[in-house]
Tab-separated table of C-alpha atoms in Angstrom:
chain	number	residue	atom	x	y	z
A	1	MET	CA	90.552	129.816	98.956
A	2	SER	CA	91.793	129.408	95.380
A	3	ASP	CA	94.468	132.040	96.092
A	4	PHE	CA	95.712	130.294	99.223
A	5	PRO	CA	99.270	128.888	98.753
A	6	PHE	CA	98.205	125.292	99.369
A	7	LEU	CA	101.190	123.563	97.810
A	8	SER	CA	103.932	125.528	99.527
A	9	VAL	CA	102.146	125.299	102.884
A	10	LEU	CA	101.595	121.559	102.457
A	11	THR	CA	105.270	121.119	101.609
A	12	VAL	CA	106.620	123.164	104.504
A	13	ALA	CA	104.153	122.092	107.210
A	14	PRO	CA	105.486	118.529	107.689
A	15	LEU	CA	109.048	119.854	107.805
A	16	VAL	CA	108.131	122.278	110.605
A	17	GLY	CA	106.380	119.424	112.394
A	18	ALA	CA	109.468	117.245	111.989
A	19	LEU	CA	111.642	119.903	113.646
A	20	VAL	CA	109.208	120.169	116.550
A	21	VAL	CA	109.097	116.400	117.042
A	22	ALA	CA	112.857	115.922	116.651
A	23	PHE	CA	113.620	118.352	119.472
A	24	LEU	CA	111.233	116.760	121.935
A	25	PRO	CA	112.983	114.946	124.800
A	26	ARG	CA	113.801	111.336	124.106
A	27	SER	CA	112.242	110.562	127.470
A	28	ARG	CA	108.812	111.682	126.139
A	29	PRO	CA	108.120	109.154	123.351
A	30	GLU	CA	104.325	109.324	123.710
A	31	LEU	CA	104.366	113.093	123.274
A	32	ALA	CA	106.460	112.735	120.105
A	33	LYS	CA	103.945	110.283	118.659
A	34	GLN	CA	100.985	112.502	119.496
A	35	VAL	CA	102.570	115.627	118.024
A	36	ALA	CA	103.570	113.781	114.839
A	37	LEU	CA	100.064	112.385	114.458
A	38	GLY	CA	98.500	115.791	115.042
A	39	TRP	CA	100.746	117.429	112.481
A	40	SER	CA	99.974	114.772	109.867
A	41	LEU	CA	96.245	115.252	110.501
A	42	LEU	CA	96.705	118.980	109.900
A	43	VAL	CA	98.214	118.162	106.505
A	44	LEU	CA	95.268	115.870	105.817
A	45	VAL	CA	92.765	118.621	106.621
A	46	LEU	CA	94.566	121.093	104.345
A	47	SER	CA	94.666	118.493	101.572
A	48	VAL	CA	90.936	117.865	101.862
A	49	VAL	CA	90.281	121.613	101.609
A	50	MET	CA	92.523	121.744	98.536
A	51	TRP	CA	90.623	118.819	96.992
A	52	VAL	CA	87.298	120.581	97.583
A	53	THR	CA	88.705	123.809	96.113
A	54	TRP	CA	89.923	122.030	92.963
A	55	GLN	CA	87.974	123.140	89.875
A	56	THR	CA	87.093	120.135	87.751
A	57	GLY	CA	87.079	121.297	84.155
A	58	GLY	CA	89.265	124.278	85.011
A	59	GLU	CA	92.874	124.930	84.008
A	60	ARG	CA	95.194	121.951	83.645
A	61	PHE	CA	97.548	123.243	86.369
A	62	GLN	CA	95.999	124.897	89.391
A	63	PHE	CA	97.299	126.331	92.691
A	64	ARG	CA	100.341	127.686	90.842
A	65	GLU	CA	102.947	129.528	92.932
A	66	SER	CA	106.398	130.758	91.992
A	67	TYR	CA	109.120	132.326	94.143
A	68	PRO	CA	112.677	133.257	93.049
A	69	TRP	CA	115.435	130.893	94.158
A	70	ILE	CA	118.538	131.022	91.929
A	71	PRO	CA	117.820	133.707	89.287
A	72	ASN	CA	121.136	133.270	87.480
A	73	TRP	CA	120.249	129.651	86.702
A	74	GLY	CA	116.587	130.305	86.036
A	75	VAL	CA	115.587	128.246	89.092
A	76	ASN	CA	112.414	129.076	91.025
A	77	PHE	CA	110.343	127.559	93.778
A	78	THR	CA	107.489	126.864	91.366
A	79	PHE	CA	104.606	124.686	92.488
A	80	ALA	CA	101.536	123.631	90.518
A	81	ALA	CA	99.236	120.620	90.508
A	82	ASP	CA	97.341	118.894	87.743
A	83	GLY	CA	94.822	116.137	88.390
A	84	ILE	CA	97.511	113.457	88.518
A	85	ALA	CA	99.511	115.323	91.156
A	86	LEU	CA	96.368	116.155	93.134
A	87	VAL	CA	95.314	112.535	93.622
A	88	MET	CA	98.851	111.586	94.646
A	89	LEU	CA	98.947	114.410	97.190
A	90	MET	CA	95.677	113.154	98.648
A	91	LEU	CA	97.109	109.631	98.811
A	92	ILE	CA	100.072	110.936	100.822
A	93	ALA	CA	97.812	112.896	103.153
A	94	VAL	CA	95.686	109.812	103.847
A	95	LEU	CA	98.502	107.300	104.262
A	96	VAL	CA	100.901	109.203	106.525
A	97	PRO	CA	98.597	109.556	109.590
A	98	LEU	CA	97.635	105.883	109.267
A	99	VAL	CA	101.285	104.872	109.012
A	100	ILE	CA	102.112	106.920	112.123
A	101	LEU	CA	99.313	105.174	114.024
A	102	ALA	CA	100.378	101.765	112.743
A	103	SER	CA	104.012	102.507	113.705
A	104	TRP	CA	103.126	103.483	117.286
A	105	HIS	CA	105.445	100.883	118.811
A	106	ASP	CA	107.897	100.261	115.944
A	107	ALA	CA	110.565	102.639	117.227
A	108	ASP	CA	110.131	101.361	120.806
A	109	ALA	CA	111.247	97.902	119.721
A	110	SER	CA	114.338	99.288	117.952
A	111	LYS	CA	115.748	100.807	121.170
A	112	ARG	CA	116.505	103.982	119.223
A	113	SER	CA	115.132	107.499	119.521
A	114	VAL	CA	111.347	107.524	119.144
A	115	PRO	CA	111.124	111.291	118.362
A	116	VAL	CA	113.679	110.926	115.569
A	117	TYR	CA	111.714	108.050	114.014
A	118	PHE	CA	108.503	110.050	113.782
A	119	ALA	CA	110.395	113.172	112.718
A	120	LEU	CA	111.837	111.163	109.822
A	121	LEU	CA	108.319	110.138	108.783
A	122	LEU	CA	107.306	113.809	108.667
A	123	VAL	CA	110.430	114.778	106.710
A	124	LEU	CA	109.578	112.001	104.281
A	125	GLU	CA	106.070	113.429	103.948
A	126	CYS	CA	107.545	116.861	103.183
A	127	THR	CA	109.737	115.509	100.381
A	128	MET	CA	106.957	113.350	98.942
A	129	ILE	CA	104.600	116.313	98.741
A	130	GLY	CA	107.335	118.472	97.238
A	131	VAL	CA	108.201	116.031	94.484
A	132	PHE	CA	104.588	115.816	93.288
A	133	ALA	CA	103.911	119.544	93.664
A	134	ALA	CA	107.064	120.825	91.916
A	135	ALA	CA	106.585	122.505	88.541
A	136	ASP	CA	110.265	123.425	88.154
A	137	VAL	CA	112.476	120.617	86.828
A	138	PHE	CA	115.407	121.499	89.083
A	139	LEU	CA	113.147	121.735	92.145
A	140	PHE	CA	111.682	118.338	91.252
A	141	TYR	CA	115.195	116.893	91.014
A	142	VAL	CA	116.125	118.275	94.449
A	143	PHE	CA	113.076	116.705	96.096
A	144	PHE	CA	113.659	113.505	94.120
A	145	GLU	CA	117.137	113.160	95.631
A	146	VAL	CA	116.464	114.487	99.143
A	147	MET	CA	113.601	112.023	99.460
A	148	LEU	CA	116.191	109.234	99.701
A	149	VAL	CA	117.649	110.531	102.965
A	150	PRO	CA	114.781	110.003	105.435
A	151	MET	CA	113.927	106.615	103.917
A	152	TYR	CA	117.589	105.555	104.123
A	153	PHE	CA	117.641	106.247	107.866
A	154	LEU	CA	114.216	104.684	108.433
A	155	ILE	CA	115.454	101.458	106.859
A	156	GLY	CA	119.036	101.525	108.112
A	157	SER	CA	118.344	102.553	111.707
A	158	TYR	CA	114.884	101.143	112.425
A	159	GLY	CA	114.624	98.205	110.042
A	160	GLY	CA	114.918	94.488	110.626
A	161	HIS	CA	117.319	91.823	109.437
A	162	GLN	CA	119.981	93.042	106.934
A	163	ARG	CA	118.740	96.599	107.289
A	164	GLN	CA	122.136	98.170	106.582
A	165	TYR	CA	122.592	96.161	103.394
A	166	ALA	CA	119.065	96.980	102.227
A	167	ALA	CA	119.416	100.696	103.059
A	168	VAL	CA	122.713	101.043	101.184
A	169	LYS	CA	121.376	99.117	98.177
A	170	PHE	CA	118.252	101.286	98.081
A	171	PHE	CA	120.327	104.453	98.329
A	172	LEU	CA	122.875	103.445	95.683
A	173	TYR	CA	120.296	102.318	93.143
A	174	SER	CA	118.327	105.529	93.540
A	175	LEU	CA	121.475	107.646	93.528
A	176	VAL	CA	122.667	106.111	90.256
A	177	GLY	CA	119.274	106.824	88.733
A	178	GLY	CA	119.488	110.368	90.045
A	179	LEU	CA	122.852	110.860	88.336
A	180	PHE	CA	121.331	109.902	84.980
A	181	MET	CA	118.564	112.401	85.629
A	182	LEU	CA	121.008	115.124	86.661
A	183	ALA	CA	122.839	114.786	83.350
A	184	ALA	CA	119.517	114.979	81.513
A	185	VAL	CA	118.378	117.957	83.593
A	186	ILE	CA	121.541	119.869	82.705
A	187	GLY	CA	121.149	118.952	79.045
A	188	LEU	CA	117.531	120.055	79.089
A	189	TRP	CA	118.531	123.385	80.637
A	190	VAL	CA	121.067	123.969	77.853
A	191	VAL	CA	118.781	123.125	74.939
A	192	GLY	CA	115.711	124.652	76.600
A	193	GLY	CA	116.954	128.227	76.767
A	194	LYS	CA	118.452	128.094	80.266
A	195	THR	CA	115.198	127.643	82.131
A	196	PHE	CA	113.827	124.886	84.346
A	197	ASP	CA	110.189	125.956	84.164
A	198	TRP	CA	108.052	123.000	83.063
A	199	GLN	CA	105.611	125.027	80.991
A	200	ALA	CA	108.395	126.823	79.114
A	201	LEU	CA	110.293	123.583	78.476
A	202	SER	CA	107.179	121.858	77.154
A	203	GLN	CA	107.187	124.340	74.253
A	204	VAL	CA	110.838	123.789	73.277
A	205	ASP	CA	111.588	122.058	69.968
A	206	ILE	CA	114.432	119.549	70.500
A	207	THR	CA	116.272	117.658	67.759
A	208	THR	CA	115.508	113.934	67.476
A	209	GLY	CA	118.857	112.607	68.676
A	210	THR	CA	119.097	114.976	71.634
A	211	GLU	CA	115.503	114.292	72.627
A	212	ARG	CA	116.088	110.541	72.747
A	213	TRP	CA	119.162	110.893	74.949
A	214	LEU	CA	117.376	113.269	77.322
A	215	PHE	CA	114.355	110.964	77.475
A	216	LEU	CA	116.622	108.031	78.286
A	217	GLY	CA	118.281	109.934	81.151
A	218	PHE	CA	114.937	110.712	82.767
A	219	PHE	CA	113.449	107.296	81.994
A	220	LEU	CA	116.308	105.352	83.591
A	221	ALA	CA	115.948	107.340	86.802
A	222	PHE	CA	112.188	106.788	86.861
A	223	ALA	CA	112.429	103.115	85.887
A	224	ILE	CA	114.771	102.481	88.826
A	225	LYS	CA	112.515	104.410	91.187
A	226	ALA	CA	109.310	102.719	90.018
A	227	PRO	CA	110.795	99.988	89.860
A	228	PHE	CA	110.495	98.398	86.425
A	229	PHE	CA	112.179	95.176	85.379
A	230	PRO	CA	115.203	94.769	85.321
A	231	PHE	CA	115.885	97.662	87.735
A	232	HIS	CA	113.734	96.176	90.492
A	233	THR	CA	116.153	94.184	92.644
A	234	TRP	CA	116.501	96.837	95.354
A	235	LEU	CA	112.789	96.768	96.288
A	236	PRO	CA	112.463	93.259	97.796
A	237	ASP	CA	115.495	93.938	100.010
A	238	ALA	CA	114.333	97.408	101.043
A	239	GLY	CA	110.712	96.380	101.519
A	240	GLY	CA	111.736	93.289	103.455
A	241	ALA	CA	114.053	95.150	105.820
A	242	ALA	CA	112.082	98.370	106.347
A	243	PRO	CA	109.669	98.803	109.269
A	244	ALA	CA	106.146	97.973	108.119
A	245	GLY	CA	105.000	101.613	108.152
A	246	ALA	CA	108.003	102.847	106.192
A	247	ALA	CA	107.584	99.947	103.759
A	248	ALA	CA	103.941	100.944	103.237
A	249	LEU	CA	105.070	104.449	102.227
A	250	LEU	CA	107.905	103.027	100.137
A	251	VAL	CA	105.631	100.907	97.940
A	252	GLY	CA	102.535	103.059	98.398
A	253	VAL	CA	103.984	106.459	97.475
A	254	LEU	CA	107.739	106.644	96.839
A	255	ASP	CA	107.645	104.150	93.984
A	256	LYS	CA	104.902	106.206	92.322
A	257	VAL	CA	107.396	109.033	91.824
A	258	GLY	CA	108.829	106.947	88.977
A	259	THR	CA	105.561	106.506	87.095
A	260	PHE	CA	104.491	110.065	87.902
A	261	GLY	CA	107.795	111.333	86.516
A	262	ILE	CA	107.239	109.467	83.263
A	263	LEU	CA	103.785	111.029	82.894
A	264	ARG	CA	104.861	114.538	83.916
A	265	TYR	CA	108.308	114.783	82.295
A	266	CYS	CA	109.152	111.978	79.854
A	267	LEU	CA	105.970	112.133	77.786
A	268	PRO	CA	105.203	115.891	77.535
A	269	LEU	CA	108.824	117.091	77.270
A	270	PHE	CA	110.042	114.361	74.891
A	271	PRO	CA	106.956	113.209	72.949
A	272	ASP	CA	108.691	111.817	69.866
A	273	ALA	CA	111.270	109.946	71.933
A	274	ALA	CA	108.494	108.559	74.134
A	275	LYS	CA	106.746	107.102	71.097
A	276	TRP	CA	110.050	105.724	69.791
A	277	PHE	CA	110.841	103.995	73.110
A	278	ALA	CA	107.249	102.841	73.762
A	279	PRO	CA	107.612	99.258	72.395
A	280	TRP	CA	110.612	98.666	74.663
A	281	ALA	CA	108.784	100.108	77.672
A	282	LEU	CA	105.757	97.902	76.970
A	283	ALA	CA	108.028	94.869	76.777
A	284	LEU	CA	109.613	95.730	80.140
A	285	GLY	CA	106.151	96.170	81.649
A	286	VAL	CA	104.892	92.789	80.446
A	287	ILE	CA	108.068	90.989	81.528
A	288	GLY	CA	107.828	92.633	84.949
A	289	ILE	CA	104.226	91.475	85.407
A	290	ILE	CA	104.990	87.805	84.722
A	291	TYR	CA	108.499	87.641	86.203
A	292	ALA	CA	107.651	89.344	89.507
A	293	ALA	CA	104.455	87.332	89.913
A	294	LEU	CA	106.374	84.048	89.479
A	295	LEU	CA	108.950	85.157	92.043
A	296	ALA	CA	106.182	86.177	94.464
A	297	VAL	CA	104.715	82.674	94.320
A	298	GLY	CA	107.980	81.206	95.599
A	299	GLN	CA	108.589	83.610	98.499
A	300	ASN	CA	108.653	82.479	102.127
A	301	ASP	CA	109.118	85.989	103.558
A	302	LEU	CA	105.866	87.944	103.852
A	303	LYS	CA	107.306	91.411	103.250
A	304	ARG	CA	109.419	90.275	100.301
A	305	LEU	CA	106.333	88.633	98.813
A	306	VAL	CA	104.382	91.893	99.042
A	307	SER	CA	107.343	93.719	97.491
A	308	TYR	CA	107.343	91.387	94.499
A	309	THR	CA	103.600	91.865	94.058
A	310	SER	CA	104.285	95.609	93.802
A	311	ILE	CA	106.785	95.045	91.011
A	312	ALA	CA	104.138	93.093	89.104
A	313	HIS	CA	101.584	95.856	89.670
A	314	PHE	CA	104.018	98.459	88.386
A	315	GLY	CA	104.252	96.422	85.211
A	316	PHE	CA	100.520	97.045	84.721
A	317	ILE	CA	101.011	100.765	85.377
A	318	GLY	CA	103.842	100.907	82.848
A	319	VAL	CA	101.724	99.142	80.225
A	320	GLY	CA	98.893	101.597	80.861
A	321	ILE	CA	101.165	104.594	80.435
A	322	PHE	CA	102.850	103.468	77.214
A	323	ALA	CA	99.686	102.162	75.564
A	324	PHE	CA	99.059	105.858	74.831
A	325	THR	CA	95.277	105.802	75.146
A	326	THR	CA	93.296	107.964	77.534
A	327	GLN	CA	91.505	104.911	78.899
A	328	ALA	CA	94.721	103.033	79.687
A	329	GLY	CA	96.382	106.211	80.969
A	330	THR	CA	93.498	106.950	83.317
A	331	GLY	CA	93.657	103.343	84.482
A	332	ALA	CA	97.394	103.665	85.113
A	333	VAL	CA	96.992	106.788	87.262
A	334	LEU	CA	94.027	105.277	89.088
A	335	TYR	CA	96.155	102.156	89.599
A	336	MET	CA	98.817	104.331	91.237
A	337	VAL	CA	96.240	105.502	93.771
A	338	ASN	CA	94.550	102.144	94.288
A	339	HIS	CA	97.845	100.302	94.575
A	340	GLY	CA	98.906	102.755	97.266
A	341	LEU	CA	95.731	102.000	99.224
A	342	ALA	CA	95.650	98.219	98.721
A	343	THR	CA	99.359	97.454	99.040
A	344	GLY	CA	99.705	99.996	101.844
A	345	LEU	CA	96.965	98.122	103.708
A	346	LEU	CA	98.584	94.777	102.925
A	347	PHE	CA	101.983	95.915	104.210
A	348	LEU	CA	100.494	97.373	107.404
A	349	VAL	CA	98.493	94.201	108.130
A	350	VAL	CA	101.486	91.997	107.384
A	351	GLY	CA	103.485	94.170	109.791
A	352	MET	CA	100.874	93.610	112.504
A	353	LEU	CA	101.015	89.862	111.919
A	354	ILE	CA	104.828	89.809	111.986
A	355	ALA	CA	104.929	91.890	115.184
A	356	ARG	CA	102.728	89.326	116.915
A	357	ARG	CA	104.639	86.263	115.674
A	358	GLY	CA	108.128	87.753	115.830
A	359	SER	CA	108.903	86.308	112.409
A	360	ALA	CA	108.235	87.246	108.787
A	361	LEU	CA	108.541	83.684	107.483
A	362	ILE	CA	105.335	82.207	106.118
A	363	SER	CA	106.444	78.756	107.267
A	364	ASP	CA	106.366	79.976	110.896
A	365	PHE	CA	102.605	80.567	110.712
A	366	GLY	CA	99.768	78.233	109.783
A	367	GLY	CA	96.196	78.421	110.999
A	368	ALA	CA	96.735	81.824	112.643
A	369	GLY	CA	93.167	82.808	111.814
A	370	LYS	CA	91.961	80.592	114.639
A	371	LEU	CA	93.780	82.847	117.125
A	372	VAL	CA	93.383	86.269	115.484
A	373	PRO	CA	90.263	86.005	113.290
A	374	VAL	CA	89.754	89.750	112.702
A	375	LEU	CA	93.387	90.262	111.698
A	376	ALA	CA	93.174	87.221	109.435
A	377	GLY	CA	90.029	88.612	107.836
A	378	VAL	CA	91.668	91.964	107.113
A	379	LEU	CA	94.695	90.153	105.649
A	380	PHE	CA	92.351	88.171	103.391
A	381	PHE	CA	90.574	91.359	102.269
A	382	ALA	CA	93.876	93.121	101.585
A	383	GLY	CA	95.024	90.112	99.566
A	384	LEU	CA	91.820	90.092	97.516
A	385	ALA	CA	92.238	93.810	96.824
A	386	SER	CA	95.843	93.199	95.784
A	387	LEU	CA	94.756	90.575	93.240
A	388	ALA	CA	92.141	93.049	91.922
A	389	LEU	CA	88.980	91.222	92.900
A	390	PRO	CA	85.860	92.828	91.341
A	391	GLY	CA	84.316	95.167	93.869
A	392	THR	CA	87.676	96.433	95.070
A	393	ALA	CA	89.387	99.580	93.780
A	394	PRO	CA	92.358	97.888	92.023
A	395	PHE	CA	89.949	95.947	89.786
A	396	VAL	CA	88.656	99.168	88.203
A	397	SER	CA	92.133	100.444	87.404
A	398	GLU	CA	93.421	97.081	86.172
A	399	PHE	CA	90.345	96.680	83.952
A	400	LEU	CA	90.851	100.144	82.456
A	401	VAL	CA	94.523	99.432	81.758
A	402	LEU	CA	93.796	96.124	80.048
A	403	ILE	CA	90.833	97.269	77.979
A	404	GLY	CA	92.575	100.513	77.014
A	405	THR	CA	95.668	98.583	75.943
A	406	PHE	CA	93.651	95.935	74.094
A	407	THR	CA	92.245	98.552	71.720
A	408	VAL	CA	95.724	99.357	70.394
A	409	ASN	CA	97.943	96.387	71.274
A	410	LYS	CA	96.124	93.091	71.715
A	411	PRO	CA	99.189	90.832	72.306
A	412	VAL	CA	100.447	92.998	75.192
A	413	ALA	CA	97.008	93.069	76.819
A	414	VAL	CA	96.558	89.299	76.481
A	415	ILE	CA	99.975	88.488	77.964
A	416	ALA	CA	99.465	90.987	80.788
A	417	THR	CA	96.179	89.266	81.647
A	418	LEU	CA	98.185	86.217	82.702
A	419	GLY	CA	99.373	88.318	85.638
A	420	ILE	CA	95.835	88.220	87.049
A	421	ILE	CA	95.960	84.412	87.244
A	422	LEU	CA	99.379	84.449	88.880
A	423	ALA	CA	98.205	87.124	91.334
A	424	ALA	CA	95.449	84.801	92.511
A	425	ALA	CA	98.049	82.074	92.987
A	426	TYR	CA	100.513	84.020	95.137
A	427	VAL	CA	97.876	85.828	97.214
A	428	LEU	CA	95.617	82.878	97.971
A	429	TRP	CA	98.530	80.552	98.664
A	430	MET	CA	100.011	83.123	101.054
A	431	VAL	CA	96.701	83.468	102.904
A	432	GLN	CA	96.235	79.711	103.041
A	433	ARG	CA	99.711	79.112	104.498
A	434	THR	CA	99.491	81.860	107.115
A	435	THR	CA	95.958	82.048	108.481
A	436	GLN	CA	94.134	78.963	107.187
A	437	GLY	CA	94.566	75.235	107.618
A	438	THR	CA	95.821	73.361	110.650
A	439	LEU	CA	96.900	75.521	113.584
A	440	ASN	CA	100.645	75.571	114.158
A	441	PRO	CA	101.033	74.496	117.834
A	442	ALA	CA	103.962	76.905	118.258
A	443	LEU	CA	101.610	79.863	117.794
A	444	THR	CA	99.615	79.002	120.917
A	445	GLU	CA	102.729	79.534	123.041
A	446	ILE	CA	103.298	83.099	121.789
A	447	ASP	CA	101.508	85.819	123.762
A	448	GLY	CA	101.311	88.157	120.792
A	449	MET	CA	99.309	85.649	118.753
A	450	LYS	CA	96.601	85.699	121.424
A	451	ARG	CA	95.822	89.383	120.767
A	452	ASP	CA	93.558	90.287	117.895
A	453	LEU	CA	93.337	93.796	116.435
A	454	ASN	CA	93.079	96.485	119.096
A	455	LEU	CA	91.231	99.781	118.709
A	456	ARG	CA	94.259	101.670	117.371
A	457	GLU	CA	94.888	99.026	114.709
A	458	LYS	CA	91.220	98.983	113.716
A	459	VAL	CA	91.365	102.747	113.242
A	460	VAL	CA	94.353	102.203	110.938
A	461	VAL	CA	92.766	99.604	108.661
A	462	ALA	CA	89.142	100.847	108.603
A	463	PRO	CA	89.682	103.983	106.414
A	464	LEU	CA	91.737	102.005	103.885
A	465	ILE	CA	89.122	99.259	103.672
A	466	ALA	CA	86.387	101.863	103.243
A	467	LEU	CA	88.271	103.688	100.460
A	468	ILE	CA	89.101	100.450	98.639
A	469	VAL	CA	85.428	99.423	98.645
A	470	LEU	CA	84.146	102.916	97.805
A	471	LEU	CA	86.488	103.389	94.846
A	472	GLY	CA	85.756	99.823	93.768
A	473	PHE	CA	82.099	100.697	93.250
A	474	TYR	CA	82.257	104.440	92.600
A	475	PRO	CA	85.593	105.717	91.217
A	476	LYS	CA	83.982	108.714	89.469
A	477	PRO	CA	85.177	111.414	91.947
A	478	VAL	CA	88.769	110.376	91.274
A	479	THR	CA	88.501	109.673	87.547
A	480	ASP	CA	86.843	113.070	86.993
A	481	VAL	CA	90.000	114.665	88.399
A	482	ILE	CA	92.390	112.351	86.557
A	483	ASN	CA	90.804	112.304	83.083
A	484	PRO	CA	91.519	115.920	81.996
A	485	ALA	CA	95.197	115.629	82.984
A	486	VAL	CA	95.602	112.333	81.139
A	487	GLN	CA	93.846	113.704	78.057
A	488	ALA	CA	96.175	116.715	78.088
A	489	THR	CA	99.174	114.385	78.341
A	490	MET	CA	97.945	112.389	75.330
A	491	GLN	CA	97.598	115.660	73.416
A	492	ASP	CA	101.191	116.538	74.359
A	493	ILE	CA	102.406	113.431	72.551
A	494	ASP	CA	99.898	113.914	69.704
A	495	ARG	CA	97.992	110.707	70.337
A	496	THR	CA	94.246	110.312	69.892
A	497	ASP	CA	92.105	107.440	71.099
A	498	PRO	CA	90.679	104.850	68.706
A	499	ALA	CA	87.078	105.393	67.666
A	500	PRO	CA	84.754	104.281	70.496
A	501	THR	CA	83.028	100.928	70.083
A	502	SER	CA	79.665	99.792	71.387
A	503	GLY	CA	81.288	99.628	74.797
A	504	GLY	CA	80.970	103.415	75.129
A	505	THR	CA	83.384	106.262	75.670
A	506	VAL	CA	86.487	106.435	77.800
A	507	GLN	CA	84.691	108.464	80.420
A	508	GLU	CA	81.794	106.000	80.582
A	509	ALA	CA	84.164	103.076	81.045
A	510	ALA	CA	86.052	104.921	83.768
A	511	LYS	CA	82.828	105.588	85.631
């Protein structure tokens, strides 16, 4: 199975499924949903087989494929996955079927084409897989840009209030970032010997000034995508307007392209520039943690609140990346996975609550747990996972980031720790105002608030809860895949970890 073209098949399969779903009659919405779900489950099965086939301790990049595309420009369809890409591909494969199930009635309410909605979700899956699997810089850039299109239509056509404004803002921000990257990609091609192959470019010696400018072009694009402060303002609007399922993919996967891009391209290709810019990146990460958490506390819109929590979490990921220790780097990548699970669950549950109430305003709830106790319990669990409660997966990654950063930069780690306190404030206050306390009499008059989680919704939340608990107590299967890739990245930038203390080695802490 190691010779099977997993990455190209995984990239193409959702696109084929999208074409099948898109051409189904609009009068057969249930068939479109079933076909889309079946196709996403096929991708999940293939991803699981790929995970099992992965050789821990083997080559850094595995499942490599390369097919000619534009020979005159040195462009190829080159795919390869390291441990960081592999865990992100598994995250996509897990989330998409659950999002399709959770979105079963989202398109119905919009009065627009149901087949097109689910086809867009599959196209989005295709582009997400492609961007993490690409090992050719130009191919990565193409997927990076094309990925905007399905999400733009999901927000603009199927979103809620101010969906057009949010979709355009999302598209323009990302497009501007893409233009910076395009300039850097062209510059890299010129100085790199007219090739876009990642492995070849990683061996190129670039002058200091040129390297810093190229790093900045890539970093700006990734910082906007992530999003890091102060490039974050598009996310609350997009997350607030997008359908709950699309929003779960937006914050659960699409944003990770930014942090993945920094790890895959900014650090290995421009190591000296990365070290030169590191203090500024750490400052942006710390500011983002505190600033976004304070804004989350004051939100009255549930989806905007969750969006601001994501900005704060990305601050932790940024700190972990630019601390330049294997422990913090492993924590950052693990945080990317755990954030996708926890915040994806939180967005899906919030979407279920909003669908029942018909409003996203926290002030329109109050005591809802008395009417929908199971839904309220899942919301509480998702909130606790989001604030990184010990025993949940995000705690492990947040702990690794903080302890790995503390060994090299104590002030940054101490200030970032304040984000944990603020996270408890915005999560617990949100839960208290929505599901706890005195029952809002208006809720008893709404039919939707009399229905707790049904079987389909339980199937959506159960796998995410199970994974969050499992990885909270036993993250070793994931960290064993992540660690070698992070260690190789640290070697690319010529950074070694501080001497281990009595606390043990990096690997022991990660386990």
